[in-house]
mmCIF file of C-alpha atoms in Angstrom:
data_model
loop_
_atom_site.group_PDB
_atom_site.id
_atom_site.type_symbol
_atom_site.label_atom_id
_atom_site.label_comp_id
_atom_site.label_asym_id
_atom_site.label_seq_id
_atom_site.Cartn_x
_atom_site.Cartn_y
_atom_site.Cartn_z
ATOM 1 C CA UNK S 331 4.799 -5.769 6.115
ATOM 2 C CA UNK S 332 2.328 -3.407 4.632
ATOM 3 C CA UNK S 333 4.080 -0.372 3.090
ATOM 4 C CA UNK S 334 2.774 2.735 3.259
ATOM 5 C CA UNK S 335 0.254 3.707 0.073
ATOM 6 C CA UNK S 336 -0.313 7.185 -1.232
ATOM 7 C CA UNK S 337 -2.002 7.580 -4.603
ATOM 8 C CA UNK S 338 -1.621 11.373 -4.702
ATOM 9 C CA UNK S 339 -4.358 11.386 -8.038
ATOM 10 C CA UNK S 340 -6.739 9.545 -6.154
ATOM 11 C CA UNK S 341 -6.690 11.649 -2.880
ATOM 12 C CA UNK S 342 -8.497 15.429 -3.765
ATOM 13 C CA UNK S 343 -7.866 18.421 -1.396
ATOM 14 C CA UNK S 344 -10.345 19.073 0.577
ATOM 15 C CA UNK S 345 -13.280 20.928 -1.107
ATOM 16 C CA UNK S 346 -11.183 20.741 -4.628
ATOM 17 C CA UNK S 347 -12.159 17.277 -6.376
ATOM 18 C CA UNK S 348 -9.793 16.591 -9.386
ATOM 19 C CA UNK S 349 -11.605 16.885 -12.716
ATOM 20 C CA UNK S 350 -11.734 13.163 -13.833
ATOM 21 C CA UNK S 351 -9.441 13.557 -17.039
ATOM 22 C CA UNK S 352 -9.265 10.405 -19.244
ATOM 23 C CA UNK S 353 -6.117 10.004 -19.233
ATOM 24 C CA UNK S 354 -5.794 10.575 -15.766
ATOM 25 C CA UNK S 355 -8.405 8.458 -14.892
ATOM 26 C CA UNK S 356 -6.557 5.429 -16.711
ATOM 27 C CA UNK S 357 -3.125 6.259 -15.064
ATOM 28 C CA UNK S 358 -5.308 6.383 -11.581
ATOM 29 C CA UNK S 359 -7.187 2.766 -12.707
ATOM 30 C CA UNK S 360 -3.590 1.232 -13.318
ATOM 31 C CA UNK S 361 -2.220 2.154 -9.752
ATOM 32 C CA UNK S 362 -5.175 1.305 -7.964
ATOM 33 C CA UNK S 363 -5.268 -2.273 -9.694
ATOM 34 C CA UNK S 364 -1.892 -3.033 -9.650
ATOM 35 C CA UNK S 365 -0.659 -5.931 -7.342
ATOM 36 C CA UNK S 366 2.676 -5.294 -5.417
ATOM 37 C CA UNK S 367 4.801 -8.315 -4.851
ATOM 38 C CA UNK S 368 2.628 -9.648 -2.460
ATOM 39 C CA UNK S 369 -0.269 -9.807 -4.407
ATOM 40 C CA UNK S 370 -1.829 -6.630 -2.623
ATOM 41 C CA UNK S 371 -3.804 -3.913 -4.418
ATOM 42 C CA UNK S 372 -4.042 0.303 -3.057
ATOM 43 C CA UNK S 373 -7.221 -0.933 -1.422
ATOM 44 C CA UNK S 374 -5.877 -3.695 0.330
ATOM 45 C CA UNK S 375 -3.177 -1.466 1.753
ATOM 46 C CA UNK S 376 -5.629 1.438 2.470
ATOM 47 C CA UNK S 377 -7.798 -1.193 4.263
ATOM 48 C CA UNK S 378 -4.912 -2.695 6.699
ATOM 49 C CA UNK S 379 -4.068 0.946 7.505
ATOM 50 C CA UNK S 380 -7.251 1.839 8.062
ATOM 51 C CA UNK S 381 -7.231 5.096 5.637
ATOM 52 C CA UNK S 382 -11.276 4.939 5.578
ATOM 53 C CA UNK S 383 -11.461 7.937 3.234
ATOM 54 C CA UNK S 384 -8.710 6.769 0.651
ATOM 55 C CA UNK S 385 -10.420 3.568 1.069
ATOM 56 C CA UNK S 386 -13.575 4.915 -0.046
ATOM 57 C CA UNK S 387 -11.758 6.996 -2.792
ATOM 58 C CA UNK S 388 -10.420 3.783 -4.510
ATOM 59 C CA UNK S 389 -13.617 2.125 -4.717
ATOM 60 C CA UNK S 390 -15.250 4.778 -6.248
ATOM 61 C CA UNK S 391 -12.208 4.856 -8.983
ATOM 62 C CA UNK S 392 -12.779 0.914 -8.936
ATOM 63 C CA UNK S 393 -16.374 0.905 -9.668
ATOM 64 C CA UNK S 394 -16.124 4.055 -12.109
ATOM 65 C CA UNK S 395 -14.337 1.346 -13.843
ATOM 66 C CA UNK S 396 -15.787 -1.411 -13.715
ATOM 67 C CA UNK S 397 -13.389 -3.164 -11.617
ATOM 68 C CA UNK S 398 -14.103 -5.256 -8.737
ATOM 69 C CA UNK S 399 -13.581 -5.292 -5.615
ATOM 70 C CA UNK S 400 -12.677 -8.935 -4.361
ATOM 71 C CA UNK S 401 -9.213 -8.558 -6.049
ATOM 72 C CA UNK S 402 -7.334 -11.837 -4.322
ATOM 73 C CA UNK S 403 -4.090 -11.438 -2.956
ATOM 74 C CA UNK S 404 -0.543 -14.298 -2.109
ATOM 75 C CA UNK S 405 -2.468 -15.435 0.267
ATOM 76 C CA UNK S 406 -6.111 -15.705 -1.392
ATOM 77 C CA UNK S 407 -7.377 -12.291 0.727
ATOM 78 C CA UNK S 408 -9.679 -10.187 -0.371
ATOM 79 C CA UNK S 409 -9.810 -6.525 1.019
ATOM 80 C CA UNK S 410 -13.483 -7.195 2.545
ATOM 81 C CA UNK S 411 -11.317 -10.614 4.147
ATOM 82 C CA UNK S 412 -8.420 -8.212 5.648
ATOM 83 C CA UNK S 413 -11.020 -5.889 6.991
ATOM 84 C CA UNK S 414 -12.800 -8.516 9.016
ATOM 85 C CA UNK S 415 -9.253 -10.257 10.572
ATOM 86 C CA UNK S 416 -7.832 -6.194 11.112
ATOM 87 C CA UNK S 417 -11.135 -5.793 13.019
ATOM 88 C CA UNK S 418 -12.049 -2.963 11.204
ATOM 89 C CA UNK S 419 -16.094 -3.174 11.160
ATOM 90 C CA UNK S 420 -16.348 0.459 9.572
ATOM 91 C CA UNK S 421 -14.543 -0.812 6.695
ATOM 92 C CA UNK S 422 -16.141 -3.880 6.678
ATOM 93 C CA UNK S 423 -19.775 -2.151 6.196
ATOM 94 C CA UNK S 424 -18.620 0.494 3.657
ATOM 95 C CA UNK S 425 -16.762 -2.301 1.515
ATOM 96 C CA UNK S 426 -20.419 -4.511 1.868
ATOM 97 C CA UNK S 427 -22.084 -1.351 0.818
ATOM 98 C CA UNK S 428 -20.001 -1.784 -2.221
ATOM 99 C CA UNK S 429 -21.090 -4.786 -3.153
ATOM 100 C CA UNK S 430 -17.809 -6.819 -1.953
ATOM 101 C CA UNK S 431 -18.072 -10.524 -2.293
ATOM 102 C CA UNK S 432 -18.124 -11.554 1.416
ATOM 103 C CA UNK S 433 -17.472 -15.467 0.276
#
């Protein structure tokens, strides 16, 4: 049910971080906020699949911009919510550590 997600912008090689270019940046902002048909974001997707560094990749491009990170989806999940019913307690810390909403 959950495609798989790469944001090739968002993901550096290793040891090579991508300059942050503006207009860059605001291409990388619009894929990593955009909802699929299902109401799920990059970070949702990233969370389910348990990509911990692409997770943590996405919500320093989400915070960057001021985004947040208790984006709902369909079904009124949050990524912090899909990281506690995948089990996932490593993701569940680093998205707390983020501030997410755990309400």
């Amino acid at each position: 049910h959950y495609p798989v997600y790469y944001m090739p912008h968002v993901v550096p090689e290793p040891h090579h971080p991508p300059a942050l270019q503006p207009e860059n940046l605001l291409a990388e902002i619009s894929l990593a906020t955009h909802q699929d048909e299902d109401g799920d974001t990059a970070l949702h997707i990233a969370v389910v699949q348990g990509e911990i560094s692409i997770v943590c990749k996405l919500i320093r491009l989400l915070l960057l911009a001021h985004k947040g990170l208790d984006i709902h989806n369909n079904l009124r999940q949050t990524p912090l919510h899909l990281a506690v019913i995948t089990k996932q307690s490593n993701m569940v810390d680093v998205l707390l550590q983020a501030r997410a909403d755990p309400s």
